[in-house]
């Protein structure tokens, strides 16, 4: 009986270790390029900064550009409109954060859910920019540039959510 318990405990420990390795490192078949080479442990070329996978996504880079544009728009808003400024700041920050979080999700449905949240935040930003123009709180040129970025972001996220 003691031997059976020990064997069961060892098997459970081995299974847990294998699951952890597959989740953390990734399944070997998912990391093989068409050349047949395992890419899990590839390092970036010498002299280039390391980056996470989401940082290389065009949609993430556009979201960061939009976030910077948002900071300029908010900084130029007249005093007394902190609620609008804060809502735009929070919604703009939500876009790249949810894109990054979606890239870290294992399940397709969970990743798509975070893409949908990022898309919703982008649409919220577009509405806030419209309201800012209507209330004459923002420079129309900067808002137009921000809306152009948002349009591209929403288009990319719509494809990623499928």
XYZ file of N, CA and C in Angstrom:
486
model
N 0.834 -1.190 0.000
C 0.000 0.000 0.000
C 0.881 1.257 0.000
N 1.946 1.249 0.811
C 2.847 2.391 0.865
C 3.530 2.588 -0.479
N 3.913 1.499 -1.143
C 4.574 1.571 -2.445
C 3.640 2.176 -3.477
N 2.369 1.798 -3.446
C 1.392 2.322 -4.395
C 1.212 3.833 -4.179
N 1.148 4.271 -2.935
C 0.999 5.689 -2.634
C 2.217 6.467 -3.119
N 3.412 5.929 -2.891
C 4.638 6.588 -3.335
C 4.662 6.696 -4.860
N 4.277 5.630 -5.552
C 4.260 5.637 -7.018
C 3.252 6.671 -7.525
N 2.087 6.735 -6.926
C 1.077 7.705 -7.338
C 1.576 9.130 -7.113
N 2.206 9.399 -5.987
C 2.736 10.733 -5.699
C 3.812 11.103 -6.717
N 4.702 10.174 -7.036
C 5.764 10.438 -8.018
C 5.157 10.734 -9.386
N 4.156 9.969 -9.796
C 3.515 10.191 -11.091
C 2.840 11.569 -11.122
N 2.157 11.931 -10.058
C 1.500 13.236 -9.991
C 2.533 14.351 -10.071
N 3.644 14.232 -9.365
C 4.694 15.243 -9.393
C 5.270 15.371 -10.803
N 5.514 14.261 -11.468
C 6.064 14.288 -12.835
C 5.077 14.970 -13.783
N 3.802 14.650 -13.672
C 2.795 15.258 -14.537
C 2.732 16.766 -14.297
N 2.761 17.194 -13.047
C 2.724 18.624 -12.728
C 3.946 19.332 -13.308
N 5.113 18.743 -13.183
C 6.335 19.340 -13.724
C 6.242 19.468 -15.241
N 5.754 18.441 -15.916
C 5.623 18.483 -17.376
C 4.637 19.582 -17.780
N 3.514 19.680 -17.094
C 2.528 20.715 -17.414
C 3.126 22.105 -17.209
N 3.834 22.316 -16.135
C 4.458 23.615 -15.866
C 5.471 23.952 -16.950
N 6.283 23.003 -17.343
C 7.287 23.243 -18.385
C 6.616 23.592 -19.704
N 5.553 22.871 -20.070
C 4.866 23.152 -21.330
C 4.212 24.530 -21.291
N 3.634 24.912 -20.155
C 2.988 26.217 -20.052
C 4.016 27.346 -20.056
N 5.105 27.198 -19.307
C 6.101 28.259 -19.189
C 6.971 28.358 -20.436
N 7.502 27.237 -20.900
C 8.432 27.249 -22.032
C 7.701 27.144 -23.352
N 6.598 26.451 -23.370
C 5.851 26.246 -24.602
C 6.056 24.848 -25.128
N 5.077 24.373 -25.844
C 5.173 23.040 -26.421
C 6.191 23.078 -27.553
N 7.090 22.085 -27.625
C 8.151 22.132 -28.638
C 7.630 22.255 -30.066
N 6.515 21.631 -30.389
C 6.007 21.693 -31.754
C 5.513 23.083 -32.126
N 5.134 23.898 -31.157
C 4.678 25.256 -31.434
C 5.831 26.207 -31.702
N 7.042 25.807 -31.415
C 8.192 26.701 -31.508
C 9.164 26.318 -32.621
N 8.729 25.510 -33.549
C 9.590 25.073 -34.636
C 9.274 25.907 -35.871
N 10.282 26.541 -36.401
C 10.107 27.305 -37.642
C 10.071 26.345 -38.809
N 9.729 26.863 -39.977
C 9.680 26.024 -41.167
C 11.048 25.429 -41.481
N 12.107 26.044 -40.965
C 13.453 25.519 -41.179
C 13.709 24.286 -40.327
N 12.780 23.995 -39.388
C 12.967 22.845 -38.512
C 13.737 23.194 -37.247
N 14.059 24.474 -37.059
C 14.858 24.904 -35.911
C 13.955 25.327 -34.763
N 14.299 24.917 -33.547
C 13.564 25.292 -32.344
C 13.916 26.740 -31.994
N 12.889 27.609 -31.886
C 13.123 29.041 -31.682
C 12.813 29.506 -30.266
N 12.484 28.592 -29.366
C 12.087 29.001 -28.025
C 13.148 29.806 -27.296
N 14.404 29.484 -27.508
C 15.456 30.111 -26.720
C 16.342 31.028 -27.548
N 15.838 31.455 -28.711
C 16.613 32.375 -29.545
C 16.791 33.705 -28.824
N 17.957 34.242 -28.928
C 18.241 35.553 -28.354
C 18.236 36.576 -29.485
N 17.890 37.817 -29.169
C 17.952 38.843 -30.210
C 19.399 39.061 -30.625
N 19.619 39.583 -31.838
C 20.991 39.843 -32.283
C 21.725 40.737 -31.291
N 23.014 40.555 -31.188
C 23.831 41.327 -30.249
C 23.664 42.814 -30.510
N 23.455 43.568 -29.444
C 23.325 45.019 -29.573
C 21.897 45.500 -29.699
N 20.935 44.578 -29.880
C 19.538 44.998 -29.946
C 18.868 44.685 -28.610
N 17.975 45.554 -28.175
C 17.320 45.292 -26.896
C 16.363 44.105 -27.004
N 16.257 43.347 -25.929
C 15.306 42.243 -25.891
C 13.896 42.823 -25.887
N 12.959 42.098 -26.443
C 11.584 42.580 -26.439
C 10.631 41.411 -26.254
N 9.467 41.735 -25.730
C 8.409 40.747 -25.622
C 7.731 40.642 -26.980
N 7.062 39.528 -27.217
C 6.413 39.307 -28.510
C 5.399 40.406 -28.828
N 4.632 40.850 -27.833
C 3.610 41.863 -28.100
C 4.229 43.192 -28.525
N 5.479 43.471 -28.109
C 6.118 44.743 -28.451
C 6.456 44.837 -29.935
N 6.482 43.711 -30.613
C 6.776 43.714 -32.051
C 5.517 43.843 -32.899
N 4.345 43.766 -32.276
C 3.091 43.861 -33.019
C 2.856 45.296 -33.490
N 2.469 45.460 -34.748
C 2.169 46.790 -35.289
C 1.054 47.467 -34.498
N 0.031 46.698 -34.130
C -1.095 47.279 -33.407
C -0.660 47.790 -32.032
N 0.258 47.097 -31.393
C 0.762 47.550 -30.094
C 1.556 48.849 -30.262
N 2.404 48.907 -31.276
C 3.206 50.104 -31.514
C 2.321 51.307 -31.850
N 1.246 51.067 -32.614
C 0.291 52.150 -32.900
C -0.417 52.592 -31.618
N -0.752 51.640 -30.764
C -1.428 51.974 -29.507
C -0.518 52.824 -28.610
N 0.769 52.522 -28.603
C 1.719 53.328 -27.827
C 1.833 54.735 -28.428
N 1.852 54.826 -29.754
C 1.876 56.148 -30.398
C 0.622 56.941 -30.049
N -0.527 56.253 -30.055
C -1.767 56.932 -29.696
C -1.735 57.395 -28.237
N -1.180 56.567 -27.367
C -1.075 56.943 -25.953
C -0.243 58.224 -25.795
N 0.851 58.316 -26.541
C 1.677 59.529 -26.502
C 0.905 60.736 -27.043
N 0.152 60.535 -28.116
C -0.655 61.622 -28.690
C -1.716 62.068 -27.676
N -2.285 61.098 -26.967
C -3.289 61.400 -25.944
C -2.703 62.283 -24.851
N -1.477 61.996 -24.442
C -0.829 62.806 -23.402
C -0.708 64.259 -23.858
N -0.400 64.466 -25.125
C -0.315 65.830 -25.660
C -1.679 66.511 -25.653
N -2.713 65.766 -26.051
C -4.071 66.336 -26.102
C -4.537 66.712 -24.700
N -4.318 65.799 -23.758
C -4.764 66.034 -22.378
C -4.006 67.206 -21.757
N -2.704 67.295 -22.020
C -1.900 68.385 -21.448
C -2.373 69.750 -21.924
N -2.945 69.810 -23.123
C -3.395 71.087 -23.680
C -4.844 71.425 -23.315
N -5.539 70.525 -22.614
C -6.934 70.796 -22.249
C -6.997 71.900 -21.197
N -8.019 72.764 -21.304
C -8.150 73.850 -20.320
C -8.499 73.295 -18.934
N -8.161 74.038 -17.901
C -8.499 73.597 -16.540
C -10.011 73.446 -16.372
N -10.389 72.593 -15.442
C -11.805 72.404 -15.161
C -12.443 71.244 -15.903
N -11.653 70.521 -16.672
C -12.187 69.399 -17.442
C -11.400 68.123 -17.148
N -11.069 67.965 -15.885
C -10.244 66.813 -15.500
C -10.963 65.481 -15.699
N -12.293 65.471 -15.616
C -13.033 64.214 -15.795
C -12.863 63.688 -17.221
N -12.977 64.586 -18.195
C -12.806 64.182 -19.597
C -11.359 63.749 -19.828
N -10.427 64.517 -19.306
C -9.007 64.203 -19.479
C -8.667 62.852 -18.860
N -9.153 62.609 -17.656
C -8.851 61.345 -16.972
C -9.485 60.159 -17.687
N -10.697 60.324 -18.183
C -11.359 59.234 -18.915
C -10.582 58.898 -20.187
N -10.112 59.908 -20.905
C -9.322 59.676 -22.113
C -7.995 59.014 -21.759
N -7.356 59.483 -20.706
C -6.080 58.906 -20.267
C -6.234 57.418 -19.941
N -7.268 57.079 -19.189
C -7.477 55.689 -18.761
C -7.831 54.784 -19.940
N -8.701 55.255 -20.822
C -9.105 54.449 -21.970
C -7.929 54.241 -22.922
N -7.121 55.282 -23.116
C -5.954 55.166 -24.003
C -4.930 54.195 -23.438
N -4.738 54.201 -22.137
C -3.800 53.279 -21.506
C -4.293 51.834 -21.577
N -5.594 51.659 -21.547
C -6.183 50.323 -21.590
C -5.886 49.597 -22.907
N -5.725 50.332 -23.989
C -5.521 49.704 -25.303
C -4.230 48.878 -25.334
N -3.047 49.475 -25.125
C -1.828 48.653 -25.190
C -1.758 47.608 -24.069
N -2.325 47.912 -22.906
C -2.280 46.943 -21.815
C -3.057 45.685 -22.165
N -4.216 45.837 -22.779
C -5.002 44.660 -23.150
C -4.418 43.928 -24.350
N -3.755 44.650 -25.248
C -3.065 43.977 -26.356
C -1.950 43.103 -25.790
N -1.188 43.642 -24.863
C -0.114 42.864 -24.238
C -0.679 41.664 -23.497
N -1.752 41.872 -22.766
C -2.335 40.769 -22.004
C -2.887 39.692 -22.932
N -3.439 40.084 -24.067
C -3.969 39.080 -25.002
C -2.863 38.207 -25.562
N -1.685 38.796 -25.769
C -0.590 37.999 -26.329
C -0.054 36.979 -25.333
N -0.325 37.197 -24.054
C 0.136 36.266 -23.032
C -0.863 35.184 -22.691
N -2.025 35.222 -23.297
C -3.056 34.229 -23.006
C -2.839 32.969 -23.828
N -3.075 31.833 -23.198
C -2.877 30.539 -23.861
C -4.083 30.202 -24.728
N -5.265 30.375 -24.186
C -6.479 30.020 -24.921
C -6.850 31.076 -25.945
N -7.312 30.634 -27.102
C -7.702 31.534 -28.188
C -8.867 32.434 -27.777
N -9.852 31.846 -27.079
C -11.023 32.620 -26.669
C -10.635 33.711 -25.669
N -9.736 33.396 -24.755
C -9.299 34.372 -23.761
C -8.509 35.497 -24.429
N -7.655 35.142 -25.387
C -6.893 36.158 -26.123
C -7.842 37.065 -26.912
N -8.845 36.470 -27.546
C -9.810 37.250 -28.325
C -10.605 38.191 -27.424
N -10.885 37.762 -26.200
C -11.630 38.597 -25.257
C -10.826 39.859 -24.917
N -9.521 39.708 -24.710
C -8.689 40.876 -24.404
C -8.540 41.782 -25.625
N -8.496 41.207 -26.811
C -8.485 42.033 -28.036
C -9.778 42.832 -28.134
N -10.892 42.194 -27.796
C -12.185 42.883 -27.849
C -12.236 44.012 -26.817
N -11.655 43.793 -25.643
C -11.605 44.857 -24.632
C -10.757 46.023 -25.139
N -9.622 45.711 -25.760
C -8.756 46.760 -26.313
C -9.495 47.536 -27.403
N -10.227 46.811 -28.244
C -10.997 47.472 -29.308
C -12.071 48.382 -28.708
N -12.743 47.902 -27.667
C -13.752 48.725 -26.997
C -13.152 49.988 -26.407
N -11.967 49.864 -25.830
C -11.287 51.038 -25.283
C -10.912 52.017 -26.395
N -10.502 51.501 -27.540
C -10.165 52.370 -28.675
C -11.403 53.119 -29.163
N -12.528 52.427 -29.233
C -13.774 53.088 -29.647
C -14.216 54.119 -28.613
N -13.999 53.809 -27.344
C -14.300 54.776 -26.285
C -13.442 56.029 -26.460
N -12.169 55.843 -26.783
C -11.280 56.995 -27.021
C -11.782 57.840 -28.181
N -12.261 57.195 -29.247
C -12.782 57.942 -30.390
C -13.975 58.798 -29.976
N -14.839 58.244 -29.145
C -16.001 59.008 -28.680
C -15.574 60.165 -27.772
N -14.598 59.931 -26.931
C -14.106 61.002 -26.045
C -13.472 62.120 -26.872
N -12.742 61.750 -27.926
C -12.151 62.776 -28.794
C -13.245 63.578 -29.500
N -14.317 62.891 -29.940
C -15.448 63.611 -30.540
C -16.053 64.596 -29.543
N -16.242 64.142 -28.305
C -16.801 65.013 -27.265
C -15.863 66.183 -26.984
N -14.561 65.913 -26.995
C -13.578 66.975 -26.753
C -13.648 68.051 -27.832
N -13.866 67.628 -29.065
C -14.022 68.605 -30.146
C -15.315 69.390 -29.972
N -16.392 68.685 -29.656
C -17.684 69.353 -29.493
C -17.640 70.379 -28.362
N -16.879 70.070 -27.316
C -16.756 70.979 -26.170
C -15.618 71.985 -26.336
N -14.935 71.923 -27.472
C -13.804 72.804 -27.779
C -12.698 72.706 -26.720
N -12.392 71.452 -26.351
C -11.361 71.206 -25.345
C -10.024 70.792 -25.953
N -10.023 70.478 -27.248
C -8.809 69.924 -27.850
C -8.553 70.532 -29.220
N -7.293 70.498 -29.610
C -6.853 70.981 -30.911
C -7.355 70.026 -31.996
N -8.123 70.526 -32.967
C -8.665 69.647 -34.015
C -7.606 68.893 -34.809
N -6.441 69.476 -35.008
C -5.383 68.792 -35.765
C -4.869 67.585 -34.983
N -4.604 67.769 -33.698
C -4.122 66.662 -32.878
C -5.190 65.582 -32.724
N -6.436 66.008 -32.606
C -7.534 65.043 -32.504
C -7.646 64.243 -33.793
N -7.515 64.912 -34.920
C -7.584 64.217 -36.209
C -6.466 63.177 -36.344
N -5.266 63.545 -35.915
C -4.149 62.595 -35.945
C -4.436 61.407 -35.026
N -4.987 61.686 -33.849
C -5.337 60.619 -32.914
C -6.418 59.709 -33.471
N -7.424 60.291 -34.116
C -8.496 59.489 -34.699
C -7.992 58.616 -35.846
N -7.029 59.117 -36.614
C -6.438 58.301 -37.682
C -5.729 57.077 -37.101
N -4.987 57.290 -36.028
C -4.336 56.158 -35.357
C -5.377 55.181 -34.818
N -6.425 55.721 -34.206
C -7.471 54.868 -33.642
C -8.161 54.032 -34.713
N -8.404 54.624 -35.858
C -9.051 53.881 -36.943
C -8.213 52.672 -37.335
N -6.914 52.870 -37.488
C -6.017 51.751 -37.831
C -5.974 50.714 -36.711
N -5.949 51.174 -35.471
C -5.917 50.267 -34.319
C -7.181 49.408 -34.291
N -8.347 50.041 -34.463
C -9.613 49.299 -34.428
C -9.680 48.291 -35.563
N -9.210 48.654 -36.744
C -9.216 47.721 -37.875
C -8.349 46.498 -37.567
N -7.160 46.738 -37.034
C -6.262 45.623 -36.710
C -6.841 44.742 -35.601
N -7.375 45.373 -34.571
C -7.936 44.598 -33.454
C -9.161 43.803 -33.887
N -9.958 44.356 -34.814
C -11.124 43.624 -35.310
C -10.699 42.320 -35.973
N -9.612 42.360 -36.708
C -9.107 41.129 -37.337
C -8.518 40.177 -36.302
N -7.876 40.726 -35.287
C -7.276 39.875 -34.262
C -8.329 39.192 -33.387
N -9.507 39.808 -33.256
C -10.550 39.264 -32.381
C -11.263 38.071 -32.995
N -11.107 37.855 -34.269
C -11.844 36.770 -34.934
C -11.359 35.424 -34.515
